[in-house]
PDB file of C-alpha atoms in Angstrom:
ATOM      1  CA  GLY S  28      34.305 -54.379   4.486  1.00  0.00           C
ATOM      2  CA  GLU S  29      35.252 -56.742   1.904  1.00  0.00           C
ATOM      3  CA  ASN S  30      36.891 -59.906   3.574  1.00  0.00           C
ATOM      4  CA  VAL S  31      38.614 -62.232   0.949  1.00  0.00           C
ATOM      5  CA  GLU S  32      39.774 -65.565   1.571  1.00  0.00           C
ATOM      6  CA  GLN S  33      42.309 -67.558  -0.855  1.00  0.00           C
ATOM      7  CA  HIS S  34      43.419 -70.702  -1.146  1.00  0.00           C
ATOM      8  CA  PRO S  35      46.110 -72.573  -1.958  1.00  0.00           C
ATOM      9  CA  SER S  36      48.724 -71.129  -0.415  1.00  0.00           C
ATOM     10  CA  THR S  37      51.368 -73.033  -2.678  1.00  0.00           C
ATOM     11  CA  LEU S  38      50.082 -74.947  -5.464  1.00  0.00           C
ATOM     12  CA  SER S  39      52.558 -77.475  -7.534  1.00  0.00           C
ATOM     13  CA  VAL S  40      51.386 -79.213 -10.307  1.00  0.00           C
ATOM     14  CA  GLN S  41      52.993 -80.823 -13.544  1.00  0.00           C
ATOM     15  CA  GLU S  42      53.371 -79.929 -16.713  1.00  0.00           C
ATOM     16  CA  GLY S  43      49.313 -80.772 -18.454  1.00  0.00           C
ATOM     17  CA  ASP S  44      47.561 -81.334 -15.505  1.00  0.00           C
ATOM     18  CA  SER S  45      45.010 -77.818 -14.233  1.00  0.00           C
ATOM     19  CA  ALA S  46      45.254 -76.347 -11.877  1.00  0.00           C
ATOM     20  CA  VAL S  47      42.204 -74.906  -9.441  1.00  0.00           C
ATOM     21  CA  ILE S  48      42.493 -71.797  -7.325  1.00  0.00           C
ATOM     22  CA  LYS S  49      39.664 -70.778  -4.903  1.00  0.00           C
ATOM     23  CA  CYS S  50      38.344 -67.788  -2.922  1.00  0.00           C
ATOM     24  CA  THR S  51      35.640 -67.030  -0.874  1.00  0.00           C
ATOM     25  CA  TYR S  52      34.674 -63.075  -0.255  1.00  0.00           C
ATOM     26  CA  SER S  53      32.100 -61.848   2.496  1.00  0.00           C
ATOM     27  CA  ASP S  54      30.549 -59.154   1.102  1.00  0.00           C
ATOM     28  CA  SER S  55      27.122 -60.256  -0.048  1.00  0.00           C
ATOM     29  CA  ALA S  56      27.251 -57.129  -2.469  1.00  0.00           C
ATOM     30  CA  SER S  57      30.646 -57.845  -4.010  1.00  0.00           C
ATOM     31  CA  ASN S  58      29.446 -57.896  -7.973  1.00  0.00           C
ATOM     32  CA  TYR S  59      32.961 -57.031  -9.844  1.00  0.00           C
ATOM     33  CA  PHE S  60      35.850 -60.618  -9.302  1.00  0.00           C
ATOM     34  CA  PRO S  61      39.320 -60.437 -10.638  1.00  0.00           C
ATOM     35  CA  TRP S  62      41.543 -62.411 -11.350  1.00  0.00           C
ATOM     36  CA  TYR S  63      45.824 -61.435 -11.501  1.00  0.00           C
ATOM     37  CA  LYS S  64      48.809 -63.122 -12.724  1.00  0.00           C
ATOM     38  CA  GLN S  65      52.094 -61.476 -11.095  1.00  0.00           C
ATOM     39  CA  GLU S  66      55.313 -63.002 -12.797  1.00  0.00           C
ATOM     40  CA  LEU S  67      58.441 -62.113 -10.900  1.00  0.00           C
ATOM     41  CA  GLY S  68      59.356 -58.411 -10.222  1.00  0.00           C
ATOM     42  CA  LYS S  69      56.746 -57.006 -12.397  1.00  0.00           C
ATOM     43  CA  GLY S  70      53.290 -55.693 -11.418  1.00  0.00           C
ATOM     44  CA  PRO S  71      49.970 -57.788 -10.932  1.00  0.00           C
ATOM     45  CA  GLN S  72      48.297 -58.176 -14.613  1.00  0.00           C
ATOM     46  CA  LEU S  73      44.486 -59.015 -14.708  1.00  0.00           C
ATOM     47  CA  ILE S  74      43.794 -62.883 -16.891  1.00  0.00           C
ATOM     48  CA  ILE S  75      40.190 -62.957 -16.218  1.00  0.00           C
ATOM     49  CA  ASP S  76      36.954 -61.497 -15.033  1.00  0.00           C
ATOM     50  CA  ILE S  77      33.730 -61.944 -13.956  1.00  0.00           C
ATOM     51  CA  ARG S  78      30.655 -60.424 -13.032  1.00  0.00           C
ATOM     52  CA  SER S  79      28.025 -62.129 -10.507  1.00  0.00           C
ATOM     53  CA  ASN S  80      25.172 -61.977 -13.143  1.00  0.00           C
ATOM     54  CA  VAL S  81      27.764 -64.292 -14.859  1.00  0.00           C
ATOM     55  CA  GLY S  82      28.036 -67.942 -13.164  1.00  0.00           C
ATOM     56  CA  GLU S  83      31.225 -69.232 -15.608  1.00  0.00           C
ATOM     57  CA  LYS S  84      33.501 -67.015 -17.841  1.00  0.00           C
ATOM     58  CA  LYS S  85      36.143 -69.149 -20.230  1.00  0.00           C
ATOM     59  CA  ASP S  86      38.665 -67.192 -22.426  1.00  0.00           C
ATOM     60  CA  GLN S  87      40.662 -70.517 -23.917  1.00  0.00           C
ATOM     61  CA  ARG S  88      42.796 -72.252 -20.937  1.00  0.00           C
ATOM     62  CA  ILE S  89      41.487 -70.381 -18.342  1.00  0.00           C
ATOM     63  CA  ALA S  90      37.969 -70.600 -16.973  1.00  0.00           C
ATOM     64  CA  VAL S  91      36.723 -68.629 -13.769  1.00  0.00           C
ATOM     65  CA  THR S  92      33.142 -70.230 -11.728  1.00  0.00           C
ATOM     66  CA  LEU S  93      31.558 -67.797  -9.372  1.00  0.00           C
ATOM     67  CA  ASN S  94      28.898 -69.082  -6.703  1.00  0.00           C
ATOM     68  CA  LYS S  95      27.481 -66.151  -5.585  1.00  0.00           C
ATOM     69  CA  THR S  96      24.894 -68.137  -3.033  1.00  0.00           C
ATOM     70  CA  ALA S  97      27.678 -69.613  -1.708  1.00  0.00           C
ATOM     71  CA  LYS S  98      30.091 -66.450  -1.756  1.00  0.00           C
ATOM     72  CA  HIS S  99      32.724 -68.059  -3.709  1.00  0.00           C
ATOM     73  CA  PHE S 100      34.762 -68.244  -6.819  1.00  0.00           C
ATOM     74  CA  SER S 101      37.843 -70.276  -8.599  1.00  0.00           C
ATOM     75  CA  LEU S 102      40.220 -69.972 -11.347  1.00  0.00           C
ATOM     76  CA  HIS S 103      40.756 -73.224 -12.607  1.00  0.00           C
ATOM     77  CA  ILE S 104      43.531 -73.280 -15.435  1.00  0.00           C
ATOM     78  CA  THR S 105      43.849 -76.689 -17.632  1.00  0.00           C
ATOM     79  CA  GLU S 106      46.912 -77.821 -19.839  1.00  0.00           C
ATOM     80  CA  THR S 107      49.346 -75.781 -17.735  1.00  0.00           C
ATOM     81  CA  GLN S 108      52.154 -74.925 -19.108  1.00  0.00           C
ATOM     82  CA  PRO S 109      55.721 -73.671 -17.750  1.00  0.00           C
ATOM     83  CA  GLU S 110      54.498 -69.879 -18.093  1.00  0.00           C
ATOM     84  CA  ASP S 111      51.493 -70.251 -15.887  1.00  0.00           C
ATOM     85  CA  SER S 112      54.404 -70.351 -12.917  1.00  0.00           C
ATOM     86  CA  ALA S 113      53.545 -67.101 -11.073  1.00  0.00           C
ATOM     87  CA  VAL S 114      51.401 -66.195  -8.243  1.00  0.00           C
ATOM     88  CA  TYR S 115      48.177 -65.612  -8.776  1.00  0.00           C
ATOM     89  CA  PHE S 116      45.636 -63.087  -7.013  1.00  0.00           C
ATOM     90  CA  CYS S 117      42.046 -63.265  -6.938  1.00  0.00           C
ATOM     91  CA  ALA S 118      40.273 -59.622  -5.623  1.00  0.00           C
ATOM     92  CA  ALA S 119      36.866 -57.977  -5.244  1.00  0.00           C
ATOM     93  CA  SER S 120      34.477 -55.395  -5.236  1.00  0.00           C
ATOM     94  CA  ARG S 121      31.335 -53.758  -5.886  1.00  0.00           C
ATOM     95  CA  THR S 122      29.696 -51.106  -7.646  1.00  0.00           C
ATOM     96  CA  GLY S 123      29.599 -47.382  -6.325  1.00  0.00           C
ATOM     97  CA  THR S 124      33.195 -47.895  -4.494  1.00  0.00           C
ATOM     98  CA  ALA S 125      35.362 -46.433  -7.179  1.00  0.00           C
ATOM     99  CA  SER S 126      36.006 -50.388  -8.299  1.00  0.00           C
ATOM    100  CA  LYS S 127      38.212 -50.725  -4.999  1.00  0.00           C
ATOM    101  CA  LEU S 128      39.412 -53.666  -5.213  1.00  0.00           C
ATOM    102  CA  THR S 129      40.329 -56.294  -2.229  1.00  0.00           C
ATOM    103  CA  PHE S 130      42.427 -59.114  -2.780  1.00  0.00           C
ATOM    104  CA  GLY S 131      43.356 -62.222  -1.762  1.00  0.00           C
ATOM    105  CA  THR S 132      46.344 -63.123   0.002  1.00  0.00           C
ATOM    106  CA  GLY S 133      48.213 -64.673  -3.841  1.00  0.00           C
ATOM    107  CA  THR S 134      48.620 -68.738  -4.592  1.00  0.00           C
ATOM    108  CA  ARG S 135      52.481 -69.188  -5.725  1.00  0.00           C
ATOM    109  CA  LEU S 136      51.517 -71.175  -8.601  1.00  0.00           C
ATOM    110  CA  GLN S 137      54.758 -73.899  -9.776  1.00  0.00           C
ATOM    111  CA  VAL S 138      54.443 -76.193 -13.272  1.00  0.00           C
ATOM    112  CA  THR S 139      56.928 -78.558 -12.940  1.00  0.00           C
ATOM    113  CA  LEU S 140      58.156 -80.786 -15.885  1.00  0.00           C
TER     114      LEU S 140
ATOM    115  CA  ASN F   3      51.056 -46.254 -24.436  1.00  0.00           C
ATOM    116  CA  ALA F   4      53.310 -46.091 -22.239  1.00  0.00           C
ATOM    117  CA  GLY F   5      50.202 -47.230 -19.874  1.00  0.00           C
ATOM    118  CA  VAL F   6      51.335 -46.786 -15.845  1.00  0.00           C
ATOM    119  CA  THR F   7      55.407 -46.392 -15.505  1.00  0.00           C
ATOM    120  CA  GLN F   8      56.783 -45.505 -11.693  1.00  0.00           C
ATOM    121  CA  THR F   9      59.814 -44.438 -10.684  1.00  0.00           C
ATOM    122  CA  PRO F  10      62.117 -44.908  -8.421  1.00  0.00           C
ATOM    123  CA  LYS F  11      62.175 -49.305  -9.233  1.00  0.00           C
ATOM    124  CA  PHE F  12      63.845 -49.235  -5.909  1.00  0.00           C
ATOM    125  CA  ARG F  13      64.642 -47.071  -3.121  1.00  0.00           C
ATOM    126  CA  ILE F  14      66.558 -47.216   0.383  1.00  0.00           C
ATOM    127  CA  LEU F  15      66.107 -44.575   3.401  1.00  0.00           C
ATOM    128  CA  LYS F  16      66.858 -44.259   6.185  1.00  0.00           C
ATOM    129  CA  ILE F  17      63.977 -44.033   9.386  1.00  0.00           C
ATOM    130  CA  GLY F  18      63.071 -40.383   9.105  1.00  0.00           C
ATOM    131  CA  GLN F  19      63.514 -39.686   5.804  1.00  0.00           C
ATOM    132  CA  SER F  20      60.796 -38.884   3.266  1.00  0.00           C
ATOM    133  CA  MET F  21      60.773 -39.348  -0.210  1.00  0.00           C
ATOM    134  CA  THR F  22      57.553 -39.135  -3.037  1.00  0.00           C
ATOM    135  CA  LEU F  23      57.541 -42.323  -5.646  1.00  0.00           C
ATOM    136  CA  GLN F  24      56.075 -41.044  -8.437  1.00  0.00           C
ATOM    137  CA  CYS F  25      52.693 -42.663 -11.311  1.00  0.00           C
ATOM    138  CA  ALA F  26      51.629 -41.513 -14.408  1.00  0.00           C
ATOM    139  CA  GLN F  27      49.294 -42.623 -16.521  1.00  0.00           C
ATOM    140  CA  ASP F  28      49.792 -41.704 -20.297  1.00  0.00           C
ATOM    141  CA  MET F  29      45.678 -43.493 -20.805  1.00  0.00           C
ATOM    142  CA  ASN F  30      43.170 -40.851 -20.152  1.00  0.00           C
ATOM    143  CA  HIS F  31      41.883 -43.028 -16.886  1.00  0.00           C
ATOM    144  CA  ASN F  32      40.513 -41.302 -14.214  1.00  0.00           C
ATOM    145  CA  TYR F  33      40.603 -43.663 -11.179  1.00  0.00           C
ATOM    146  CA  MET F  34      44.155 -43.735  -9.561  1.00  0.00           C
ATOM    147  CA  TYR F  35      45.527 -46.399  -6.775  1.00  0.00           C
ATOM    148  CA  TRP F  36      48.352 -47.166  -4.524  1.00  0.00           C
ATOM    149  CA  TYR F  37      48.928 -50.053  -3.016  1.00  0.00           C
ATOM    150  CA  ARG F  38      51.387 -51.669  -1.054  1.00  0.00           C
ATOM    151  CA  GLN F  39      52.106 -55.069  -1.486  1.00  0.00           C
ATOM    152  CA  ASP F  40      53.917 -56.891   1.856  1.00  0.00           C
ATOM    153  CA  PRO F  41      55.575 -60.950   1.648  1.00  0.00           C
ATOM    154  CA  GLY F  42      53.544 -63.185   1.539  1.00  0.00           C
ATOM    155  CA  MET F  43      49.941 -60.894   1.214  1.00  0.00           C
ATOM    156  CA  GLY F  44      47.966 -59.559  -0.746  1.00  0.00           C
ATOM    157  CA  LEU F  45      47.996 -55.528  -2.179  1.00  0.00           C
ATOM    158  CA  LYS F  46      46.637 -53.517   1.061  1.00  0.00           C
ATOM    159  CA  LEU F  47      45.372 -49.955  -1.016  1.00  0.00           C
ATOM    160  CA  ILE F  48      46.993 -47.147   0.555  1.00  0.00           C
ATOM    161  CA  TYR F  49      44.879 -43.667  -0.835  1.00  0.00           C
ATOM    162  CA  TYR F  50      42.760 -43.472  -4.313  1.00  0.00           C
ATOM    163  CA  SER F  51      42.034 -40.933  -6.312  1.00  0.00           C
ATOM    164  CA  VAL F  52      38.509 -40.997  -8.938  1.00  0.00           C
ATOM    165  CA  GLY F  53      39.484 -37.613 -10.650  1.00  0.00           C
ATOM    166  CA  ALA F  54      41.618 -35.328 -10.558  1.00  0.00           C
ATOM    167  CA  GLY F  55      41.049 -32.977  -7.224  1.00  0.00           C
ATOM    168  CA  ILE F  56      39.888 -35.803  -5.429  1.00  0.00           C
ATOM    169  CA  THR F  57      42.199 -38.154  -3.038  1.00  0.00           C
ATOM    170  CA  ASP F  58      40.684 -40.289  -0.990  1.00  0.00           C
ATOM    171  CA  LYS F  59      41.935 -43.520   1.905  1.00  0.00           C
ATOM    172  CA  GLY F  60      41.692 -46.332   1.979  1.00  0.00           C
ATOM    173  CA  GLU F  61      42.524 -49.260   4.320  1.00  0.00           C
ATOM    174  CA  VAL F  62      46.214 -48.043   5.501  1.00  0.00           C
ATOM    175  CA  PRO F  63      46.477 -44.867   4.449  1.00  0.00           C
ATOM    176  CA  ASN F  64      48.858 -43.544   7.919  1.00  0.00           C
ATOM    177  CA  GLY F  65      52.344 -42.886   7.463  1.00  0.00           C
ATOM    178  CA  TYR F  66      50.950 -41.417   3.471  1.00  0.00           C
ATOM    179  CA  ASN F  67      49.755 -38.908   1.245  1.00  0.00           C
ATOM    180  CA  VAL F  68      49.108 -37.743  -2.577  1.00  0.00           C
ATOM    181  CA  SER F  69      47.437 -35.641  -4.095  1.00  0.00           C
ATOM    182  CA  ARG F  70      46.108 -35.584  -7.607  1.00  0.00           C
ATOM    183  CA  SER F  71      46.136 -32.110 -10.044  1.00  0.00           C
ATOM    184  CA  THR F  72      46.365 -33.888 -12.811  1.00  0.00           C
ATOM    185  CA  THR F  73      44.354 -36.691 -14.668  1.00  0.00           C
ATOM    186  CA  GLU F  74      47.699 -37.968 -15.526  1.00  0.00           C
ATOM    187  CA  ASP F  75      49.893 -38.192 -12.380  1.00  0.00           C
ATOM    188  CA  PHE F  76      49.090 -39.802  -8.917  1.00  0.00           C
ATOM    189  CA  PRO F  77      52.555 -39.248  -6.530  1.00  0.00           C
ATOM    190  CA  LEU F  78      52.609 -41.146  -3.303  1.00  0.00           C
ATOM    191  CA  ARG F  79      54.402 -38.623  -0.297  1.00  0.00           C
ATOM    192  CA  LEU F  80      55.600 -40.702   2.529  1.00  0.00           C
ATOM    193  CA  GLU F  81      56.776 -38.563   5.411  1.00  0.00           C
ATOM    194  CA  LEU F  82      58.783 -39.817   8.473  1.00  0.00           C
ATOM    195  CA  ALA F  83      59.475 -43.015   6.842  1.00  0.00           C
ATOM    196  CA  ALA F  84      59.194 -45.921   9.340  1.00  0.00           C
ATOM    197  CA  PRO F  85      60.699 -49.924   8.401  1.00  0.00           C
ATOM    198  CA  SER F  86      56.824 -50.818   8.934  1.00  0.00           C
ATOM    199  CA  GLN F  87      57.076 -49.029   5.189  1.00  0.00           C
ATOM    200  CA  THR F  88      60.138 -51.435   4.143  1.00  0.00           C
ATOM    201  CA  SER F  89      57.777 -52.765   0.899  1.00  0.00           C
ATOM    202  CA  VAL F  90      57.260 -53.023  -3.096  1.00  0.00           C
ATOM    203  CA  TYR F  91      54.257 -50.310  -3.624  1.00  0.00           C
ATOM    204  CA  PHE F  92      52.157 -50.310  -7.457  1.00  0.00           C
ATOM    205  CA  CYS F  93      50.007 -47.866  -8.212  1.00  0.00           C
ATOM    206  CA  ALA F  94      47.585 -48.651 -10.674  1.00  0.00           C
ATOM    207  CA  SER F  95      44.846 -46.523 -12.980  1.00  0.00           C
ATOM    208  CA  SER F  96      41.526 -48.202 -14.172  1.00  0.00           C
ATOM    209  CA  TYR F  97      38.323 -47.057 -16.486  1.00  0.00           C
ATOM    210  CA  SER F  98      35.695 -46.680 -14.824  1.00  0.00           C
ATOM    211  CA  ALA F  99      34.470 -49.749 -13.223  1.00  0.00           C
ATOM    212  CA  ASN F 100      36.891 -52.390 -15.109  1.00  0.00           C
ATOM    213  CA  GLU F 101      40.288 -53.518 -15.105  1.00  0.00           C
ATOM    214  CA  GLN F 102      42.816 -51.932 -13.151  1.00  0.00           C
ATOM    215  CA  PHE F 103      46.152 -51.487 -14.846  1.00  0.00           C
ATOM    216  CA  PHE F 104      49.524 -51.926 -12.914  1.00  0.00           C
ATOM    217  CA  GLY F 105      52.424 -49.711 -12.929  1.00  0.00           C
ATOM    218  CA  PRO F 106      55.847 -52.334 -12.676  1.00  0.00           C
ATOM    219  CA  GLY F 107      56.294 -51.648  -9.429  1.00  0.00           C
ATOM    220  CA  THR F 108      58.626 -49.624  -6.424  1.00  0.00           C
ATOM    221  CA  ARG F 109      60.559 -51.462  -3.744  1.00  0.00           C
ATOM    222  CA  LEU F 110      61.262 -49.635  -1.291  1.00  0.00           C
ATOM    223  CA  THR F 111      63.624 -50.289   1.948  1.00  0.00           C
ATOM    224  CA  VAL F 112      63.912 -48.389   5.547  1.00  0.00           C
ATOM    225  CA  LEU F 113      66.727 -48.873   7.833  1.00  0.00           C
TER     226      LEU F 113
END
C-alpha cells in the first residue's frame, strides 16, 4: 500500500518568514495530494490540494509543488502569521480507491512573534 | 449546513465495554470515512463507505464495526474496548474523489 513520509515533525519560524514542509510518497499511481491544517481540538481542514497533472498550485500565501518523478510534494507558506500555527498533514490517494487518503505523520508549525 | 457532526465529544470507557460513535453529514455526500489519530501520528483509516449499504475495511479495522443504512449516518461500533483503542476518532465525508470534510472528533479513553 501507499506510504507517506513527512518532514520535519516540528518547525518554528518567525512571523513573516517562510515555512516549507516536505512529503514523499511510495505509490507511483497516487494522483491526488491534499494538505490539511489541524488546529488544536479541531478536525483537519483542507487548505490546498494538487493533482498529478499539475506541477504547482498557489492560493494567496500558500503554494504546493509536486515532483512526480521524485515522488515528493511540498507545502510552502510565505509571510507566516501567528494564526498559521497549527499541525499540517500531507496525504495521498489515487483514482479508483474511493478517495482513501494515506496521511503523513504531521508537522507542528509554530510561528513566533 | 451543519457539515459533519460527531457525538459524543469525549468518552471514558472501561476495558470490555462497548459503545457507538455517531457520525452524521448533511451534505448528501456518498463517501464517508472513519479515522483514528494517535498522538504524534497521522490519521489511520479504520473503515469507509462509498454509499448506503456498502462498507469496507481500511488500514486498521480490527476491534471495530460499521454500518451505513442511510446516506447521512455512519456509526462506528467498538466491541470489547481495549486500552489500545484510546485515541481521537474523526469521521469525514466527501463527494466522489474530492475534498474530505472532517468532523470535530471524539476523544475516547479506555481504562
